[in-house]
Coordinates of C-alpha atoms in Angstrom, one line a residue:
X1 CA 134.9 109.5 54.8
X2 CA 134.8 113.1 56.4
X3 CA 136.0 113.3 59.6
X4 CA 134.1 116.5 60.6
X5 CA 131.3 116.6 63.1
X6 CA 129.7 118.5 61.0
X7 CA 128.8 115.5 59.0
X8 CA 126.7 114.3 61.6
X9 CA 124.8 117.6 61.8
X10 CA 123.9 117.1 57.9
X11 CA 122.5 113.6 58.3
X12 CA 119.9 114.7 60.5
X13 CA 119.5 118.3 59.6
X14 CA 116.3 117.8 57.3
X15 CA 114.7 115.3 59.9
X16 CA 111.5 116.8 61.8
X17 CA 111.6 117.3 65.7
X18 CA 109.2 117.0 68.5
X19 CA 109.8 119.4 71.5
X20 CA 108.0 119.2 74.7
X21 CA 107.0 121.9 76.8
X22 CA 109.0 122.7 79.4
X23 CA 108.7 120.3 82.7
X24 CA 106.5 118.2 80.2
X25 CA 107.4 114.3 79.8
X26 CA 109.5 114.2 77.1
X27 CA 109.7 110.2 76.6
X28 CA 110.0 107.3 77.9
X29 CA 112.6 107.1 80.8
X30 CA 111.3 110.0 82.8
X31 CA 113.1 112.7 80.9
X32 CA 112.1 116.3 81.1
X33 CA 112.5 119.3 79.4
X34 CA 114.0 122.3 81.2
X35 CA 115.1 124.4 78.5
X36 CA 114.0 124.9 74.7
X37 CA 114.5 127.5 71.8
X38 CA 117.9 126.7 71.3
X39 CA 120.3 126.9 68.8
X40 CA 122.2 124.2 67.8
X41 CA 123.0 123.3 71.4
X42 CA 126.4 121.2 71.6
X43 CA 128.2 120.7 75.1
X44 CA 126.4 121.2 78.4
X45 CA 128.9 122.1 82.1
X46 CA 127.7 122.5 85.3
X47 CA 129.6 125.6 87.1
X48 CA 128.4 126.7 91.0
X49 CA 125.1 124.5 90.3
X50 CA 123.8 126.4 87.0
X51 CA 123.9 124.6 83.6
X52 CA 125.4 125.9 80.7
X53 CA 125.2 125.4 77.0
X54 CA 127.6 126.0 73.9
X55 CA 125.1 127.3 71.4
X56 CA 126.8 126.7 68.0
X57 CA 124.2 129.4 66.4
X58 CA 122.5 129.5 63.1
X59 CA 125.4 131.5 60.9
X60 CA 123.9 134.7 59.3
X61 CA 123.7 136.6 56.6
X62 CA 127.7 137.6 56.1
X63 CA 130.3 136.1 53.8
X64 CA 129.3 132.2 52.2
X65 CA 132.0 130.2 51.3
X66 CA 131.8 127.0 49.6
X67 CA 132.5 123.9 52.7
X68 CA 132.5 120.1 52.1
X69 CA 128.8 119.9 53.2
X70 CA 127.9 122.8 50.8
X71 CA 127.8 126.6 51.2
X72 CA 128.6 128.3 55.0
X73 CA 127.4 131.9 55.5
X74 CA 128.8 133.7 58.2
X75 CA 127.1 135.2 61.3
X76 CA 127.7 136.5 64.4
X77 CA 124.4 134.0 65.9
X78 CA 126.6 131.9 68.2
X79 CA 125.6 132.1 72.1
X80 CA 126.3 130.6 75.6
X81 CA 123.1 129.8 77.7
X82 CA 122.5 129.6 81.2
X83 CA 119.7 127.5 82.3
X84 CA 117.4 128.2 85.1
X85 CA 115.8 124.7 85.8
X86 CA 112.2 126.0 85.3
X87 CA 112.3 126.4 81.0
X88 CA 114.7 129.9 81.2
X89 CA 117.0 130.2 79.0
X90 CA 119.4 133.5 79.8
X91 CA 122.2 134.1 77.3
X92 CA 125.5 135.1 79.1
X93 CA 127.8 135.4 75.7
X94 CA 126.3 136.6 72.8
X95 CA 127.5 137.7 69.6
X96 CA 129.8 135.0 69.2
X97 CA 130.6 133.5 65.1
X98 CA 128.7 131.0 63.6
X99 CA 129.0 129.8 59.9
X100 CA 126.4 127.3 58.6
X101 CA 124.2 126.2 55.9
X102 CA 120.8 128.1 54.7
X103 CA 118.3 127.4 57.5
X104 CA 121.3 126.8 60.5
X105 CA 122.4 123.5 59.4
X106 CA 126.0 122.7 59.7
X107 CA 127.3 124.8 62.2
X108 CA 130.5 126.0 63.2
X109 CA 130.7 128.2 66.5
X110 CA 130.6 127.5 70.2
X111 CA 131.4 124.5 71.4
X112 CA 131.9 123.8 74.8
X113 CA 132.3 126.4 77.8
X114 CA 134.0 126.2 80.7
X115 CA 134.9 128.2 83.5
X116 CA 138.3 129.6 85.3
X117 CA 137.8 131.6 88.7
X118 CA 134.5 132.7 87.5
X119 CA 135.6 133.5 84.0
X120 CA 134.1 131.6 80.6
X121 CA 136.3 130.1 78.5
X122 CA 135.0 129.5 75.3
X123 CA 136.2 126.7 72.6
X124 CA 134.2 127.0 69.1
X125 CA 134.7 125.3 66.2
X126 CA 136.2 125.7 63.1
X127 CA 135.3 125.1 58.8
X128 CA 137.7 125.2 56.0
X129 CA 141.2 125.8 57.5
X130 CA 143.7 127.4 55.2
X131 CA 146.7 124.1 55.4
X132 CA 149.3 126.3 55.0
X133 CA 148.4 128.8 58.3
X134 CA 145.0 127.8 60.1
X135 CA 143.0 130.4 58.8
X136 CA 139.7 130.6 58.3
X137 CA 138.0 132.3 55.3
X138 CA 135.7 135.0 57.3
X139 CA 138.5 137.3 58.4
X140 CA 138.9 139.4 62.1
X141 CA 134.9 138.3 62.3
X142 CA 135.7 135.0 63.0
X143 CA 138.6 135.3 64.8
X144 CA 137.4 133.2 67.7
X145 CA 136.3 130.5 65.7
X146 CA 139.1 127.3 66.1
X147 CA 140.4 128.6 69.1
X148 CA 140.1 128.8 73.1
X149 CA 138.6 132.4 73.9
X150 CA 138.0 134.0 77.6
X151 CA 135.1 136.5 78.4
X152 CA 135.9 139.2 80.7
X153 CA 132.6 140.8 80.7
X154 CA 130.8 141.2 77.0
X155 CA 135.0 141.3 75.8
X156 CA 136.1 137.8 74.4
X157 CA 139.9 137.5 73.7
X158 CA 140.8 134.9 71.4
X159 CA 143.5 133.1 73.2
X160 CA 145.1 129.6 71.8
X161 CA 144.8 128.6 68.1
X162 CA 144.2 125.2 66.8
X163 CA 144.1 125.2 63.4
X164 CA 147.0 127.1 63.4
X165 CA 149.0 124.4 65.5
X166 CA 147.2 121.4 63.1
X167 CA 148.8 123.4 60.1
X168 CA 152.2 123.5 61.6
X169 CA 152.1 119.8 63.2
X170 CA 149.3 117.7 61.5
X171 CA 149.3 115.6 64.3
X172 CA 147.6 112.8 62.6
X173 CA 149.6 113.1 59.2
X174 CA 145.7 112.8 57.4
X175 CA 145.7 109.3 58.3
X176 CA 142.1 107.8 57.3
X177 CA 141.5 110.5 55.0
X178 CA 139.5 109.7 52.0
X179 CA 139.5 111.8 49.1
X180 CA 136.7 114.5 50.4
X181 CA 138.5 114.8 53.5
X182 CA 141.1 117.2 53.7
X183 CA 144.9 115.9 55.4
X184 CA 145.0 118.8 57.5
X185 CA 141.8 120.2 58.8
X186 CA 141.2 121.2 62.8
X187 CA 137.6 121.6 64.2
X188 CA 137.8 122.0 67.9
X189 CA 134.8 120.0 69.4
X190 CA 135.3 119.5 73.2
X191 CA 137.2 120.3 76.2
X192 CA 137.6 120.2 80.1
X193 CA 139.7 121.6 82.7
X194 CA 143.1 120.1 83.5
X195 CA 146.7 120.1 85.4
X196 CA 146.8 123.8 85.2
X197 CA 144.9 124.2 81.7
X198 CA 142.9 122.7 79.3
X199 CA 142.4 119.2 77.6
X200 CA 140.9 119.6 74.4
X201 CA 139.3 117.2 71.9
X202 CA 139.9 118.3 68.0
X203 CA 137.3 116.3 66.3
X204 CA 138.7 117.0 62.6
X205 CA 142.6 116.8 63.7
X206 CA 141.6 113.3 65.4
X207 CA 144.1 114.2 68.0
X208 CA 143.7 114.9 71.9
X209 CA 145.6 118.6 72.9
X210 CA 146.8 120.2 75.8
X211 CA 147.0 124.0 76.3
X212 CA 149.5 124.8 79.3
X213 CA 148.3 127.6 81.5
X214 CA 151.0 129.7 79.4
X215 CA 148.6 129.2 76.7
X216 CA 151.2 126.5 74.6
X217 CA 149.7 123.9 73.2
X218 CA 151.0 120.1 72.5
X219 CA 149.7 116.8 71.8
X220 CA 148.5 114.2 74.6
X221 CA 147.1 111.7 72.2
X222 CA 146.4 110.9 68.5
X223 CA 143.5 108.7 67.6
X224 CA 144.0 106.3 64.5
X225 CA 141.4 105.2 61.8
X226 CA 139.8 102.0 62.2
X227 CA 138.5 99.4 59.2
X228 CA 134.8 98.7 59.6
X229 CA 132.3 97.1 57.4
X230 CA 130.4 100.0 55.2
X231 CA 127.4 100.4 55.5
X232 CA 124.6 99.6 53.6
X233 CA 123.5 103.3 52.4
X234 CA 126.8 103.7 50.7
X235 CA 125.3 101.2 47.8
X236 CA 128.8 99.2 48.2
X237 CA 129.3 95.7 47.8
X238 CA 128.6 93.5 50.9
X239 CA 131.5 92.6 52.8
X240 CA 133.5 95.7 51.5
X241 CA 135.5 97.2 54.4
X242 CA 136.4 101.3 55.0
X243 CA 138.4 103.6 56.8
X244 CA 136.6 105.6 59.4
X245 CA 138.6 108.5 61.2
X246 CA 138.3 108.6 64.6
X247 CA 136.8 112.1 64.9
X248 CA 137.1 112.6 68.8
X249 CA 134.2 114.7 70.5
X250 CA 134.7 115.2 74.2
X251 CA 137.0 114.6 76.7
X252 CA 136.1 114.3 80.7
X253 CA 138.6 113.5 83.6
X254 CA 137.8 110.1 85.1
X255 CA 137.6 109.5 88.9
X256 CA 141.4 107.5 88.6
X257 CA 142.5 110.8 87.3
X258 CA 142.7 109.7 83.7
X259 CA 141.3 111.6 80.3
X260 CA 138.5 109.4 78.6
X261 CA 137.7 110.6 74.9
X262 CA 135.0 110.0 73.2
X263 CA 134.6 109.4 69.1
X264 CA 132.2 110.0 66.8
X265 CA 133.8 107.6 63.9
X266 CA 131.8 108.7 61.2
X267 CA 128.9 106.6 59.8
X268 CA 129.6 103.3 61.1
X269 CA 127.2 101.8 63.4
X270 CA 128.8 99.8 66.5
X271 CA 132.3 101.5 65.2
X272 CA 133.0 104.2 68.3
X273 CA 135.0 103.9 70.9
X274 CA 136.2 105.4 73.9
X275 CA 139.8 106.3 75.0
X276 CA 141.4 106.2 78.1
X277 CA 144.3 108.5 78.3
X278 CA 147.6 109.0 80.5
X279 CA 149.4 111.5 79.3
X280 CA 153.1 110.0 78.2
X281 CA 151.1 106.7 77.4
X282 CA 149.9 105.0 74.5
X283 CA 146.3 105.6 74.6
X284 CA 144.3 102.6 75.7
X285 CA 140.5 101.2 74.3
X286 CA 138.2 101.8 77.5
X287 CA 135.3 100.4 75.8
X288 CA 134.0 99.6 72.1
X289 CA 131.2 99.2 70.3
X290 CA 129.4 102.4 70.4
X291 CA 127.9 104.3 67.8
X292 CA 128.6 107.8 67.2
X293 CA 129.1 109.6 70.1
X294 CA 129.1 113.5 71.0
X295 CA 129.6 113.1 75.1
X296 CA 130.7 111.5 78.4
X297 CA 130.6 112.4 81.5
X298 CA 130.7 110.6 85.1
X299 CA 127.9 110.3 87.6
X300 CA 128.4 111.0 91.5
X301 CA 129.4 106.7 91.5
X302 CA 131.9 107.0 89.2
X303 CA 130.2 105.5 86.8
X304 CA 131.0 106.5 83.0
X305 CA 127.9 108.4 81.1
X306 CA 128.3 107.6 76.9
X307 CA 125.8 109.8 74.6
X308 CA 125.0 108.5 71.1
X309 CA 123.8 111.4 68.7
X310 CA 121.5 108.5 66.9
X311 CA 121.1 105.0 67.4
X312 CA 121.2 103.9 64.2
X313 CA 124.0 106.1 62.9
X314 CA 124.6 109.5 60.8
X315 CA 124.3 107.2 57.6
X316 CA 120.4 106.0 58.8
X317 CA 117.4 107.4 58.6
X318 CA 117.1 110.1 61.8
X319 CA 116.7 107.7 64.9
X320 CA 116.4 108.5 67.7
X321 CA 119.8 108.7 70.6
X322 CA 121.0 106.4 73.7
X323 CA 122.2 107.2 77.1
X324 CA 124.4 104.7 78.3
X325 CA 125.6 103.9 82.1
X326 CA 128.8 101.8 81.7
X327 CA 128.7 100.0 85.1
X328 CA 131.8 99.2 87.1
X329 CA 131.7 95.2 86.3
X330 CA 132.0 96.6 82.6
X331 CA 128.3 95.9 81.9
X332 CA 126.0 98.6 80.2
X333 CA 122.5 99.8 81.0
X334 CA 120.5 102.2 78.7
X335 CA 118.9 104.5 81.0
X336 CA 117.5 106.7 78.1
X337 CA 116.5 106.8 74.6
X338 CA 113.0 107.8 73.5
X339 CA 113.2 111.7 73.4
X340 CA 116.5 112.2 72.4
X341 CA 116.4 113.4 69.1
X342 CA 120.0 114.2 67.9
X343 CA 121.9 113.9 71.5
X344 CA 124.8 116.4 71.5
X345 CA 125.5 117.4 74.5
X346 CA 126.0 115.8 78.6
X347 CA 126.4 117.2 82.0
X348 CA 125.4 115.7 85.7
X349 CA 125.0 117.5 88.5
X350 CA 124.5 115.3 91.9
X351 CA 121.8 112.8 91.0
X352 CA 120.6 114.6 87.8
X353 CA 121.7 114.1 84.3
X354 CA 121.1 116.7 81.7
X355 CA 121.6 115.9 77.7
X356 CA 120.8 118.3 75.0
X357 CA 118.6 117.2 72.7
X358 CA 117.6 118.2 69.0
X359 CA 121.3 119.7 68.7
X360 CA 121.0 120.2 64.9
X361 CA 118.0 122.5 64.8
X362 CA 118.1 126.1 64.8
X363 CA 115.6 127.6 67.4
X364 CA 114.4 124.5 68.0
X365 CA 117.0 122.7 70.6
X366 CA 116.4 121.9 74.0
X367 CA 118.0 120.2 77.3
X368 CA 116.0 117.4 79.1
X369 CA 117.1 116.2 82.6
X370 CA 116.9 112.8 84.1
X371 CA 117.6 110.9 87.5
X372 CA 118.4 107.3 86.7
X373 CA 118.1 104.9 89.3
X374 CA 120.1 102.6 90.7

């Protein structure tokens, strides 16, 4: 089974989308749109009360090389977005690489954004790592893909490399791998602040990284593969039992000071989990039986937020996604689901929530916001 998000994005690629005007009711739940004409929106941050998305992009008309979920043309289509509440979208980094399919599908660019004193740091994503150094096949153009990168103005310096650190350390050793998947492969999916650096989810290393505020980077967790019962789709006798990789997605400091990480774990429905990490600790189950997801975050109560891309799995027809509320007594309420086509993306700011919505569509993405109650 491949552990790269990516996988995800081709599942659901091909499936239509409905997009609501902005401020318009956008589904059960009370969810409304505040931003649309995205492109492949993946993480959302809140920074000095403005949201922010990672806009993966829609590759381009450069170099094509052959990936695992076909051919990846290279671009430079990859963005960060501010939003304005009211259905603005400004673009505060443009430019940025993006290598995906014909039509924007299967992306690789921007990740996740965060910010230092004011400044943008950047994670994107990476596709078809050399093993033997972390390089990618586009050359200086996608020099900022697979790593941590800072804006000073319309500059971005590529800073920390992670493919380069999974080809030296392959962290996981390939465990889980099946034989599409390759035994070292990095794809840099999430991050937050933390200590004095950087905590940062590598969905296609299965591992959990630090970067130091020297820039050094080391290993705070790695995830294992777990044996779940395949699925239907995969036309295998009942009963049989696979591998899926863990394939962590996003990482967010808890209220008891702790990393939680969340997994995608490939195609299995009910099969994701998410971590609670100490650094210096084995990591520890927080809570089980999710099914793919991209994000968490915590609400002003300290409650943990869990976003499924799709309810009925990557493997599925398209369905539609779940917003989760993981109560304190360890209970779970569903605050949304109706109007989350392809959820990528979570951020909460006071009594709002804001999840980015049709995250595999080029031009076509949008954030909706929500107040839950209770």
């Amino acid at each position: 089974m491949s552990r790269l998000v990516r996988a995800a994005v081709v599942a659901v690629s091909a499936a239509a989308v409905v997009v609501a005007a902005p401020g318009a009711d956008a589904g059960q739940g009370g969810l409304k749109t505040v931003a649309t004409g995205l492109n492949n929106p993946r993480h959302l941050t809140v920074h000095d009360g403005k949201v922010y998305v990672a806009e993966a992009g829609a590759g381009g008309t450069g170099k094509c090389v052959e990936g695992p979920e076909g051919p990846a043309c290279f671009g430079l289509s990859g963005s960060v977005a501010q939003l304005d509440g009211h259905g603005g979208v400004r673009r505060i980094l443009t430019g940025l690489p993006s290598a995906a399919a014909p039509g924007g599908a299967a992306v690789a660019g921007p990740t996740d954004v965060a910010f230092v004193h004011g400044v943008p740091a950047l994670l994107a994503g990476d596709v078809l790592i050399d093993p033997a150094t972390g390089a990618n096949p586009f050359g200086p153009a996608g020099r900022l893909l697979g790593k941590l990168s800072f804006a000073f103005g319309p500059h971005v310096v590529p800073g920390p490399d992670f493919a380069a650190f999974e080809a030296k350390n392959n962290p996981d050793h390939g465990a889980g791998a099946g034989p599409d998947t390759p035994v070292i492969d990095s794809n840099p999916f999430g991050m937050t602040r933390y200590r004095d650096g950087f905590a940062v989810a590598d969905a296609a290393g299965n591992d959990l990284l630090y970067v130091d505020g020297r820039g050094r980077i080391s290993v705070l967790a790695v995830f294992p593969p777990k044996l779940v019962a395949a699925p239907p789709t995969l036309g295998l006798p009942p009963g049989t039992r696979i591998p899926v990789q863990s394939v962590p997605t996003s990482v967010v400091v808890g209220p008891d000071g702790a990393l939680y990480v969340s997994e995608l774990s490939s195609i299995a429905v009910g099969a994701a989990r998410v971590w609670r990490v100490v650094p210096g600790q084995q990591p520890k189950i927080h809570a089980d039986g999710f099914t793919a997801l991209t994000d968490l975050a915590f609400d002003r109560k300290g409650r943990l937020l869990a976003l499924t891309f799709a309810r009925d799995g990557i493997a599925a027809p398209p369905s539609p996604g779940v917003l989760t509320r993981v109560e304190k007594n360890g209970s779970r309420t569903v605050l949304a689901s109706a109007g989350l086509a392809a959820a990528t993306g979570l951020a909460v700011r006071g009594d709002e929530v804001f999840v980015g919505t049709n995250g595999t569509s080029q031009g076509t993405g949008s954030v909706v916001r929500l107040v839950p109650r209770g």
